[in-house]
CSV table of C-alpha atoms and ligand atoms in Angstrom, one decimal:
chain,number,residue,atom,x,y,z
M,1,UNK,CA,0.0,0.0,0.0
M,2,UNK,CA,2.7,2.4,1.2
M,3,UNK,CA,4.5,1.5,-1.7
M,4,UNK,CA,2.0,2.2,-4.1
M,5,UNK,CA,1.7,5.5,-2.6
M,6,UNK,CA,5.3,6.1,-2.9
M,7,UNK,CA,5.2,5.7,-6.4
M,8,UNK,CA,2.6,7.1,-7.6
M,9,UNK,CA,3.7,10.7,-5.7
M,10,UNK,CA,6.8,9.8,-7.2
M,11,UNK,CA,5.3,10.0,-10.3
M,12,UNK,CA,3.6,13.1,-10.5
M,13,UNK,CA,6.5,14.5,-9.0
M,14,UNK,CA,8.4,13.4,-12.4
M,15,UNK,CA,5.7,14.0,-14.5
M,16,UNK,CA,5.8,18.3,-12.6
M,17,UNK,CA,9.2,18.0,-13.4
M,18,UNK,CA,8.8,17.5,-17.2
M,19,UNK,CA,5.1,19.0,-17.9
M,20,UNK,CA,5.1,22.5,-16.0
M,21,UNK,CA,2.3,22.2,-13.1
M,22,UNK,CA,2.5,26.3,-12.7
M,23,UNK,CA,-0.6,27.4,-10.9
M,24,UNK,CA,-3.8,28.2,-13.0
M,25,UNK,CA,-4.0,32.4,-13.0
M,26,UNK,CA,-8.1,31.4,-12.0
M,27,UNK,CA,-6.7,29.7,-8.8
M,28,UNK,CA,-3.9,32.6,-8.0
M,29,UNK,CA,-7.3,35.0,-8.2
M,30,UNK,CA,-9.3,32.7,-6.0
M,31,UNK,CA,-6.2,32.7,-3.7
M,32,UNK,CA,-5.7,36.6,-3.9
M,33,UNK,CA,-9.3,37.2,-3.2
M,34,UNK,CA,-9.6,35.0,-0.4
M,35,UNK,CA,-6.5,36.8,1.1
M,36,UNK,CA,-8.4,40.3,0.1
M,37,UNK,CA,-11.2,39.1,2.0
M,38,UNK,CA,-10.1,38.3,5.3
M,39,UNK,CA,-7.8,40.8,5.2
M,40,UNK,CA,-10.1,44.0,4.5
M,41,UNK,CA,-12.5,42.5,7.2
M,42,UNK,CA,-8.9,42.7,9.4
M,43,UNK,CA,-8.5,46.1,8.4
M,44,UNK,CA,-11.7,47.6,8.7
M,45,UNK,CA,-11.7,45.9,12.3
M,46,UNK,CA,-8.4,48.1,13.1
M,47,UNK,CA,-10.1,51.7,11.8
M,48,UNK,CA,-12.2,54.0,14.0
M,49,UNK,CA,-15.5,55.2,12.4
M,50,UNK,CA,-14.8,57.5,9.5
M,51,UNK,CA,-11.5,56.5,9.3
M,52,UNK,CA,-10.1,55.8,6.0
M,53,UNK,CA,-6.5,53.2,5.4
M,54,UNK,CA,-3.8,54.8,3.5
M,55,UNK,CA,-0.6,53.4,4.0
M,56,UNK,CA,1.5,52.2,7.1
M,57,UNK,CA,4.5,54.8,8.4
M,58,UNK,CA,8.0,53.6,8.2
M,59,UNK,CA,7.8,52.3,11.6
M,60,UNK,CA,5.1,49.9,10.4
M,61,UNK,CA,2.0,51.6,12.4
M,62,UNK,CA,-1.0,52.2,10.5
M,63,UNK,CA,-1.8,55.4,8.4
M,64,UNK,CA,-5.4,56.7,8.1
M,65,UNK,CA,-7.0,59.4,6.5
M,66,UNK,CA,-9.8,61.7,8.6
M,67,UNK,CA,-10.4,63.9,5.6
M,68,UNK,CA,-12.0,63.0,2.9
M,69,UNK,CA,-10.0,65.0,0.5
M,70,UNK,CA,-7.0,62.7,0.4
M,71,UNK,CA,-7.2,61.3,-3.2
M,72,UNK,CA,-7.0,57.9,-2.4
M,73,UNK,CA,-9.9,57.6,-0.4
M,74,UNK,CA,-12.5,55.7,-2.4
M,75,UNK,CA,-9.9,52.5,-2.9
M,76,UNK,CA,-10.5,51.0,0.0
M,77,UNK,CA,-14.8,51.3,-0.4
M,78,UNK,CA,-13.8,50.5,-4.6
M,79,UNK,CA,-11.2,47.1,-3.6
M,80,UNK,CA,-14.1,45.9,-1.2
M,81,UNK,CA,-16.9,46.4,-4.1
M,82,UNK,CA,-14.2,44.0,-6.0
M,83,UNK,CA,-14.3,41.6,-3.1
M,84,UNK,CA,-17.7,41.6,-3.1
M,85,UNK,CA,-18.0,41.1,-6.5
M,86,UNK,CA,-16.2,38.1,-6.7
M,87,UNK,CA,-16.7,36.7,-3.7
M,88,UNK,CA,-21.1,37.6,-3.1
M,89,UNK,CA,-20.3,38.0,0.6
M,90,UNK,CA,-22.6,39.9,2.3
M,91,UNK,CA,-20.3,41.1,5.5
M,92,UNK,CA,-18.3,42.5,2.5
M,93,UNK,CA,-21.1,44.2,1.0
M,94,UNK,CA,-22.1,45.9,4.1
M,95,UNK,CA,-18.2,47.3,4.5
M,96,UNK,CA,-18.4,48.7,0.9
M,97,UNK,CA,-21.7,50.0,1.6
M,98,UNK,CA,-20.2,51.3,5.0
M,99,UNK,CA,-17.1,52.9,3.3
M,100,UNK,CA,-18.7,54.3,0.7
M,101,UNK,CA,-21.2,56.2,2.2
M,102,UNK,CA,-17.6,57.7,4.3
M,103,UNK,CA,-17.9,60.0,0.8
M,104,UNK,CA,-21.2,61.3,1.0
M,105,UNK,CA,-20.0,64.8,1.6
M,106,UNK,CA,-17.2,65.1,-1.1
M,107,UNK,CA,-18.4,67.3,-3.6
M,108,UNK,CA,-18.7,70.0,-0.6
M,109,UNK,CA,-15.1,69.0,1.1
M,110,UNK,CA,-12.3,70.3,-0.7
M,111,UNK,CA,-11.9,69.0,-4.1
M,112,UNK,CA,-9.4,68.2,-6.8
M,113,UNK,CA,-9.3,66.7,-9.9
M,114,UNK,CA,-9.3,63.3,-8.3
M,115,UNK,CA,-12.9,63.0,-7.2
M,116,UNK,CA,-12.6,61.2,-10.8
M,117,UNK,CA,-11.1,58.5,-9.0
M,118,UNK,CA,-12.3,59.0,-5.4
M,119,UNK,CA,-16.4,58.6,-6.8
M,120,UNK,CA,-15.6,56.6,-9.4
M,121,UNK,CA,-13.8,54.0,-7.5
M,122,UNK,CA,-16.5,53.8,-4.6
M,123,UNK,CA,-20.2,55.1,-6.0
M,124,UNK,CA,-19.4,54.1,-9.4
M,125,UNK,CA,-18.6,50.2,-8.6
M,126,UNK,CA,-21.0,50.4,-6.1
M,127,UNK,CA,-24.1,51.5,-8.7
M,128,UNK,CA,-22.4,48.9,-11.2
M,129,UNK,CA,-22.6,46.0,-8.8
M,130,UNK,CA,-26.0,47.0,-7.1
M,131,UNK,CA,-27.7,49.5,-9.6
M,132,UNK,CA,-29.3,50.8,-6.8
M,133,UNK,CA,-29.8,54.3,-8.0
M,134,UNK,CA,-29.4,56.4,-5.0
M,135,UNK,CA,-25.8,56.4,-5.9
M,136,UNK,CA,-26.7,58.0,-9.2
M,137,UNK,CA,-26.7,62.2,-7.3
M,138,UNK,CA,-23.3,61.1,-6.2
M,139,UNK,CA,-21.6,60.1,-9.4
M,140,UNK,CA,-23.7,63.0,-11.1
M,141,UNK,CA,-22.7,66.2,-9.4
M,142,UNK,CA,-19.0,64.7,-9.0
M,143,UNK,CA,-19.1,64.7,-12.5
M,144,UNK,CA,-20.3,68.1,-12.8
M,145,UNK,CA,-17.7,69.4,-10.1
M,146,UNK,CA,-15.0,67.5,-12.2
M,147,UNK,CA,-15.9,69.2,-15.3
M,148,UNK,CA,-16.4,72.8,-13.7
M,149,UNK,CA,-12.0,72.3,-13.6
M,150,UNK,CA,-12.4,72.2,-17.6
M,151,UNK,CA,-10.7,75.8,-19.5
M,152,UNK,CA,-11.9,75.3,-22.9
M,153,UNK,CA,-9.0,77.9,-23.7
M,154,UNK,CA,-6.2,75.7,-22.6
M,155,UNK,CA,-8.2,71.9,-23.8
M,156,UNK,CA,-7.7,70.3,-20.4
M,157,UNK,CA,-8.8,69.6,-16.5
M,158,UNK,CA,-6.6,71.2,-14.2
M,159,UNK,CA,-5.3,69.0,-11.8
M,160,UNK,CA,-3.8,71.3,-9.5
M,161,UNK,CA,-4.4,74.6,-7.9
M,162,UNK,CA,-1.9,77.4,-9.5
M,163,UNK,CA,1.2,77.3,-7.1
M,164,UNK,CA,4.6,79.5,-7.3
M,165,UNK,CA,5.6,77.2,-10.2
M,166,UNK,CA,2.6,76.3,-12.0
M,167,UNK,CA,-0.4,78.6,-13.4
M,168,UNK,CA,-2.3,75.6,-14.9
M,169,UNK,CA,-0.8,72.3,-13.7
M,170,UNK,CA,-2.1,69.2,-15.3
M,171,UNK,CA,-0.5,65.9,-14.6
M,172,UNK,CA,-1.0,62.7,-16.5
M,173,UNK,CA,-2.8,60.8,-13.4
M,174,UNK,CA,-5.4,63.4,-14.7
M,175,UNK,CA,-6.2,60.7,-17.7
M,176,UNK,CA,-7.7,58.3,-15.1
M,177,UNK,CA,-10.6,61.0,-14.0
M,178,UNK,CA,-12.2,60.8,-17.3
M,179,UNK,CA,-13.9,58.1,-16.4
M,180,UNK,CA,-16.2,59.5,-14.4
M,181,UNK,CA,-17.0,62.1,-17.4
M,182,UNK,CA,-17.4,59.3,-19.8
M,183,UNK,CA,-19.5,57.2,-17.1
M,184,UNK,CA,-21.7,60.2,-16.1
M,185,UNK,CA,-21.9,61.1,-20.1
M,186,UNK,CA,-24.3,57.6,-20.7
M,187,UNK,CA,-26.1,57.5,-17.0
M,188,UNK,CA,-27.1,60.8,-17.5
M,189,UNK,CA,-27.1,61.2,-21.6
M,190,UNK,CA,-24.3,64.7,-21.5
M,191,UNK,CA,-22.6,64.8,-24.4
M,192,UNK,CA,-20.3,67.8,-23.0
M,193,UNK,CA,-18.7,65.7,-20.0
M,194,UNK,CA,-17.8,63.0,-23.0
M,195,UNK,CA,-16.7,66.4,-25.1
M,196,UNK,CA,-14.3,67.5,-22.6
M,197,UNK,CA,-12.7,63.9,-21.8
M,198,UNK,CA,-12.0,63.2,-24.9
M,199,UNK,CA,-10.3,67.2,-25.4
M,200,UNK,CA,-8.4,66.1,-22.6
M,201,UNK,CA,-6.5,63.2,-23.7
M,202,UNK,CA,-5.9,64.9,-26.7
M,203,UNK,CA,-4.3,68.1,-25.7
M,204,UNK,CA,-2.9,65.5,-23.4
M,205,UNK,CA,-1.8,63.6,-25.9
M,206,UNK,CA,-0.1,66.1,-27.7
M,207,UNK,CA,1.8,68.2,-24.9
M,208,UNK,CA,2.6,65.4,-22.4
M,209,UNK,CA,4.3,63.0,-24.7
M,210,UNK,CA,7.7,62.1,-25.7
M,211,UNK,CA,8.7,61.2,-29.2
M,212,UNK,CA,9.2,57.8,-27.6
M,213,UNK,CA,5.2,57.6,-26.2
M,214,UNK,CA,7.0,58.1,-22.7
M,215,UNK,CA,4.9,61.0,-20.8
M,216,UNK,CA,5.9,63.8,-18.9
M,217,UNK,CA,4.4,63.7,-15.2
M,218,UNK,CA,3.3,67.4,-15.0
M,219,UNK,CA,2.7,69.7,-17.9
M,220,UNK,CA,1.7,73.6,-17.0
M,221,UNK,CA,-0.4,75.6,-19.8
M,222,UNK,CA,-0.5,79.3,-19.5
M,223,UNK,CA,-4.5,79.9,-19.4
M,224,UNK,CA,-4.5,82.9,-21.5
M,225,UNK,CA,-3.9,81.1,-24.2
M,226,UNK,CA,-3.5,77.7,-23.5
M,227,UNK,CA,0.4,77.6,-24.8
M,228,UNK,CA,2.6,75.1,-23.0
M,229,UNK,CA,4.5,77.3,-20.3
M,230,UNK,CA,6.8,73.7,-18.8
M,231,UNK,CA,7.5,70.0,-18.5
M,232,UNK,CA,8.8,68.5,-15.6
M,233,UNK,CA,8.2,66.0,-12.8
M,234,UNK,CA,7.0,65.9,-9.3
M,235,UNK,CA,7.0,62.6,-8.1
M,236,UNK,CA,9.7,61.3,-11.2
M,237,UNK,CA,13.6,60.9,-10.6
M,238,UNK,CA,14.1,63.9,-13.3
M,239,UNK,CA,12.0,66.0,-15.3
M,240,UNK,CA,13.0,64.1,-18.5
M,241,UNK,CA,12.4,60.7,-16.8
M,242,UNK,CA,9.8,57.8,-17.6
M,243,UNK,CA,8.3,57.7,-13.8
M,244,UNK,CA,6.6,54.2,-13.1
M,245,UNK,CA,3.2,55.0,-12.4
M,246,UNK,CA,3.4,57.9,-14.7
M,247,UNK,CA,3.4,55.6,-17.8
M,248,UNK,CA,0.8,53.5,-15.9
M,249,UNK,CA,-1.7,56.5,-16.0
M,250,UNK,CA,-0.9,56.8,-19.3
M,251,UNK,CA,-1.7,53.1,-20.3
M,252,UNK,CA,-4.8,52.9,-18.8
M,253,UNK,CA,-6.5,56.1,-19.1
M,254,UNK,CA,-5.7,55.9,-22.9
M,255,UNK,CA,-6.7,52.0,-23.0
M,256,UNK,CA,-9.9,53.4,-20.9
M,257,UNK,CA,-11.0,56.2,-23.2
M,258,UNK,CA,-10.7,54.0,-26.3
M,259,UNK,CA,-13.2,51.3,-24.5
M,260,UNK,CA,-15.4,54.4,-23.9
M,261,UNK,CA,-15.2,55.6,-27.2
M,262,UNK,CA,-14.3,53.5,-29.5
M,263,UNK,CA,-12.0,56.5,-31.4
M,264,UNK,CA,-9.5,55.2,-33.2
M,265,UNK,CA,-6.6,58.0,-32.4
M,266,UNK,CA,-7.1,57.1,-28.2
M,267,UNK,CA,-6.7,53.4,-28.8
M,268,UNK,CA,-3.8,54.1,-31.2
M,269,UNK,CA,-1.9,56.1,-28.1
M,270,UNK,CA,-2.2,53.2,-26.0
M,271,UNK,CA,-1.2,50.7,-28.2
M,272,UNK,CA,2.2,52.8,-28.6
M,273,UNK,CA,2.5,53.1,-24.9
M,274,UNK,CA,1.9,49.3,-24.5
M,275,UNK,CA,4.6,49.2,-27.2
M,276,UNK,CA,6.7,51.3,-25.5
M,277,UNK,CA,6.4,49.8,-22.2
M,278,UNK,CA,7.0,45.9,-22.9
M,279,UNK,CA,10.2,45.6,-23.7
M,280,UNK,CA,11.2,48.0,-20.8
M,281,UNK,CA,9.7,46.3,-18.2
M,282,UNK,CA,11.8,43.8,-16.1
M,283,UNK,CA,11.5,40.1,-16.5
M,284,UNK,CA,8.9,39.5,-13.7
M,285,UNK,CA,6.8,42.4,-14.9
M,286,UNK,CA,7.1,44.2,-11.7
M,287,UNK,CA,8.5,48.2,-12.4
M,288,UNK,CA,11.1,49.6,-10.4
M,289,UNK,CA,9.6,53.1,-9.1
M,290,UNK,CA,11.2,54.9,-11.8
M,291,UNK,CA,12.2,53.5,-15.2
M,292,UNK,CA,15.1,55.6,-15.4
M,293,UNK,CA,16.3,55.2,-11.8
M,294,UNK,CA,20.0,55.1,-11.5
M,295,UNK,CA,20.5,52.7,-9.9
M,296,UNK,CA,18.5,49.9,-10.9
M,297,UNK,CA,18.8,47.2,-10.1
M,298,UNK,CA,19.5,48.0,-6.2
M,299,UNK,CA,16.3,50.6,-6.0
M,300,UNK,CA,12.6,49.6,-5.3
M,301,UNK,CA,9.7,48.3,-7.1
M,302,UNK,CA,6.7,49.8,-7.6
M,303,UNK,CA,3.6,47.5,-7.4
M,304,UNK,CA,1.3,50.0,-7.7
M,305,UNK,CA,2.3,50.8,-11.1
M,306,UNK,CA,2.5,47.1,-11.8
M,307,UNK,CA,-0.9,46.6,-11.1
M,308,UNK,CA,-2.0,49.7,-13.0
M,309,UNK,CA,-0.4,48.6,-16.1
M,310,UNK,CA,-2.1,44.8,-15.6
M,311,UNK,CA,-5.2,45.9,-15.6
M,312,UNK,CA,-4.6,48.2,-18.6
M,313,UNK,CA,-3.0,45.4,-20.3
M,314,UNK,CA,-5.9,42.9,-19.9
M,315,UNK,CA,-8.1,45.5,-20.9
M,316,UNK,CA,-6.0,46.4,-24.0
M,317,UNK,CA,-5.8,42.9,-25.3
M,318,UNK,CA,-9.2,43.4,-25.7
M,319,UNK,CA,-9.3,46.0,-27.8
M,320,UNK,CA,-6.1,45.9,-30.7
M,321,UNK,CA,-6.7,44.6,-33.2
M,322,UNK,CA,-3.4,42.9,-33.6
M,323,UNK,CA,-3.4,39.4,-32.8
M,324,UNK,CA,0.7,39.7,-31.3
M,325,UNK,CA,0.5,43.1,-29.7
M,326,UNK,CA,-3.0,41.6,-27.8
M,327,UNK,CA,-1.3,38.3,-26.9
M,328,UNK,CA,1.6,40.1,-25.7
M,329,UNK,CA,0.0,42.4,-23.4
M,330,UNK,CA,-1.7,39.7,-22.1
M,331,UNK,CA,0.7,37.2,-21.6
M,332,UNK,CA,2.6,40.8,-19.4
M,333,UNK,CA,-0.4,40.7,-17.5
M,334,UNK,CA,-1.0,37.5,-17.2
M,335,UNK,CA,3.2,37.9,-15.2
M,336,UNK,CA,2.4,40.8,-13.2
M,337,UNK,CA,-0.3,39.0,-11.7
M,338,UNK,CA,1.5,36.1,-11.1
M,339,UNK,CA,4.5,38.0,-9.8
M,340,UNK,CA,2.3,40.0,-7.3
M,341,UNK,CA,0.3,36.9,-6.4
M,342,UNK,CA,3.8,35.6,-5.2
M,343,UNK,CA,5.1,35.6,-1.5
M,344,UNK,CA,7.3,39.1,-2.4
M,345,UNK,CA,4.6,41.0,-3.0
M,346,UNK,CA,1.4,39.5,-1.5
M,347,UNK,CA,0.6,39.8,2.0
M,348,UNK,CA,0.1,36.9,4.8
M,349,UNK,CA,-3.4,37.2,6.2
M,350,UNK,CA,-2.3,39.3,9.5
M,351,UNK,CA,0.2,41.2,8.1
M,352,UNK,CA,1.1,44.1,6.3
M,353,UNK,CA,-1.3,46.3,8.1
M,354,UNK,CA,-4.0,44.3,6.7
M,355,UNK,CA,-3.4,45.8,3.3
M,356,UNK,CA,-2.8,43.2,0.1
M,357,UNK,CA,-0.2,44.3,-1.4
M,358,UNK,CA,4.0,45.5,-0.7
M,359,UNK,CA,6.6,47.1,-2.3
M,360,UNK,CA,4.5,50.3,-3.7
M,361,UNK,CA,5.8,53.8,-3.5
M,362,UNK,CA,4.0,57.1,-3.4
M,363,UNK,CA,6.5,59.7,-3.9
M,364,UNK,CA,10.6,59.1,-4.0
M,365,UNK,CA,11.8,62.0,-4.7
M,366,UNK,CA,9.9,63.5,-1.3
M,367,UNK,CA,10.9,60.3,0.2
M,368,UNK,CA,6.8,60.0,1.2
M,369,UNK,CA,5.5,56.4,1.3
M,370,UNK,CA,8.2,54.0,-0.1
M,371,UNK,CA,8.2,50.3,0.1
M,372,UNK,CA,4.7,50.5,1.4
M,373,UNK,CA,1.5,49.1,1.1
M,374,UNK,CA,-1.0,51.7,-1.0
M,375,UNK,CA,-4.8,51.6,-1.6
M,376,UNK,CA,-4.6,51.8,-4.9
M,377,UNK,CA,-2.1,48.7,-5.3
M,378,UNK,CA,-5.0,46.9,-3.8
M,379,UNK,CA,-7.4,48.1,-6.0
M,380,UNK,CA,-6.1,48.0,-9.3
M,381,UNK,CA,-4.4,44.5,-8.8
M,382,UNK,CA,-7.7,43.2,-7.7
M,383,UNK,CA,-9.4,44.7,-10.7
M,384,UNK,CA,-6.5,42.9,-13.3
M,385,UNK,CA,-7.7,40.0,-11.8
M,386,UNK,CA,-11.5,40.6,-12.3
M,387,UNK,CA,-10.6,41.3,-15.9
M,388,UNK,CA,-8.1,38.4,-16.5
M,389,UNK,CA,-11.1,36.1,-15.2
M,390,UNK,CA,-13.4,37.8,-17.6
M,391,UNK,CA,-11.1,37.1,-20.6
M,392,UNK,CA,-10.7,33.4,-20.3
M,393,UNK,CA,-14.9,33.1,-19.9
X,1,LIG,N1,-2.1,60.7,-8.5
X,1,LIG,C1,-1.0,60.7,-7.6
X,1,LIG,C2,-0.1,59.5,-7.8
X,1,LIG,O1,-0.1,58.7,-8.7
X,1,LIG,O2,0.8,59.4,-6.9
């Protein structure tokens, strides 16, 4: 009997050995998503009311928001929507529910041009997943606060308020708030929100890029007249540099706009950036913070912008038309999950501050939040996932 057992494990172990018995990318999401579940049940556990997670300080202790301002804040309420929406649990439903409603006041607290991402992330998932319209005022008048940023003079949202340096600051995060426009456009039939996202990738498209489809991070317009006043960074390594999450922004906001439009020059623009970006990415798919870095190999990773870009790149499969550009952007994603499915990069259930992911970084060059754990890591990897599972139905 033992014996028989004996062999036959020995068996399978040769037969592993010769046929690859690499994990199916449905079981690493079942395995991410049961981690994502007991972990946000963790975290939510550790907050007091109205507290939103952010990050954890370098000493490892937790970092919350109180104010609703902080761009980040409708990840947490958005990555339990995801949990939900894979998993049907109802204690997670009531959290998103719970988390969401956190951002009922936002379009009277201070405002940015993130409440893009901040109602789109938490309202919008939750009307998607529930189409319970009493979430429809929320996404509305964000929508109608985002656009109010619009100068049809210049052609884009300002992100930023004018500062010392900057008049009319618009950075290339900026891409991912369209979605709320182009979202709000169909709920509510407005052509001019869909008007003035699609005027902002393209006066994005043409200021913030490099010949080689890398973007600038920041690009200030003087709004008299809409000219390009400078290009530089804020959160890259130089002003000239390819920062990480940068090009991630870029990826999927121009992946997103072409799904929303279906215009051939958006979808073009992200199939040069996904051009751009494979070959440059290192062999586990995983970015290092900044693509021109020094000293890479001995800096950090940034898995924030690796989950970014797998999203984007399940997404964009979808959508080229060419058979070797789509499998190779999904055969990248298909790696970055993988990679941040592994122990690296995924959290233990109990660690980590309860967050899913390590290893992002919010801002080197101001030494704020690296080698952390980030909302939006969590988010956008649980999202990839979501999509990847999608793909193979
Ligand atoms: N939108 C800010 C960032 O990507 O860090």
């Amino acid at each position: 009997m033992f014996k028989k057992i004996f062999y036959s494990l020995l068996a399978v172990t040769l037969l592993c050995g010769v046929v690859s018995c690499q994990e199916s990318v449905s079981h690493v999401g079942k395995r991410v998503f049961k981690v994502a579940q007991q972990q946000f049940k963790l975290l939510d556990a550790r907050l007091e009311p109205g507290e939103m997670p952010r990050t954890l300080n370098a000493d490892g202790t937790p970092r919350n928001n109180t104010s609703i301002s902080y761009w980040c804040t409708g990840f947490y309420p958005g990555s339990l929507w995801y949990v939900y929406e894979y998993t049907g649990d109802p204690e997670i439903k009531a959290l998103a529910e719970k988390h969401t409603h956190y951002l009922d006041t936002i379009v009277r607290a201070r405002t940015h041009h993130d409440i893009g991402f901040q109602v789109n992330s938490s309202f919008g998932n939750a009307y998607r997943l529930t189409g319970d319209k009493a979430y429809l005022p929320y996404i509305e008048s964000a929508a109608a606060k985002l656009a109010k940023r619009f100068n049809p003079v210049v052609g884009v949202i300002k992100s930023w308020e004018s500062n010392k340096k900057w008049a009319y600051p618009v950075i290339i995060d900026n891409m991912m708030n369209l979605e709320l426009l182009e979202r709000a456009s169909k709920l509510f039939s407005c052509d001019s929100l869909d008007q003035i996202a699609k005027t902002h990738a393209r006066t994005t498209m043409k200021n913030h890029f490099r010949d080689d489809y890398t973007t600038f991070h920041v690009v200030s317009y003087n709004p008299e007249d809409g000219s390009v006043a400078i290009r530089q960074t804020h959160q890259g390594y130089f002003d000239d540099s390819a920062w990480a999450r940068g090009q991630a922004w870029g990826l999927y906001g121009y992946t997103m706009m072409a799904r929303e439009t279906g215009e051939a020059d958006l979808l073009a623009q992200a199939e040069h950036i996904a051009d751009m970006l494979l070959p440059r990415l290192p062999e586990d798919g995983v970015p290092y913070w900044d693509f021109d870095a020094p000293d890479i190999p001995n800096t950090v990773r940034d898995a924030s912008a690796g989950a970014i870009m797998a999203s984007a790149f399940v997404e964009l499969s979808t959508l080229t038309a060419d058979p070797a550009r789509a499998k190779a952007c999904r055969q990248m994603a298909e790696k970055q999950i993988r990679t941040l499915a592994g122990p690296e990069y995924l959290a233990k259930v109990g660690e980590n501050g309860n967050f899913l992911l390590k290893h992002s970084v919010g801002s080197f060059p101001h030494k704020s939040e690296v080698d952390v754990p980030l909302t939006y890591a969590d988010y956008y990897f649980l999202e990839a996932i979501l999509r990847y599972n999608k793909l193979s139905k």
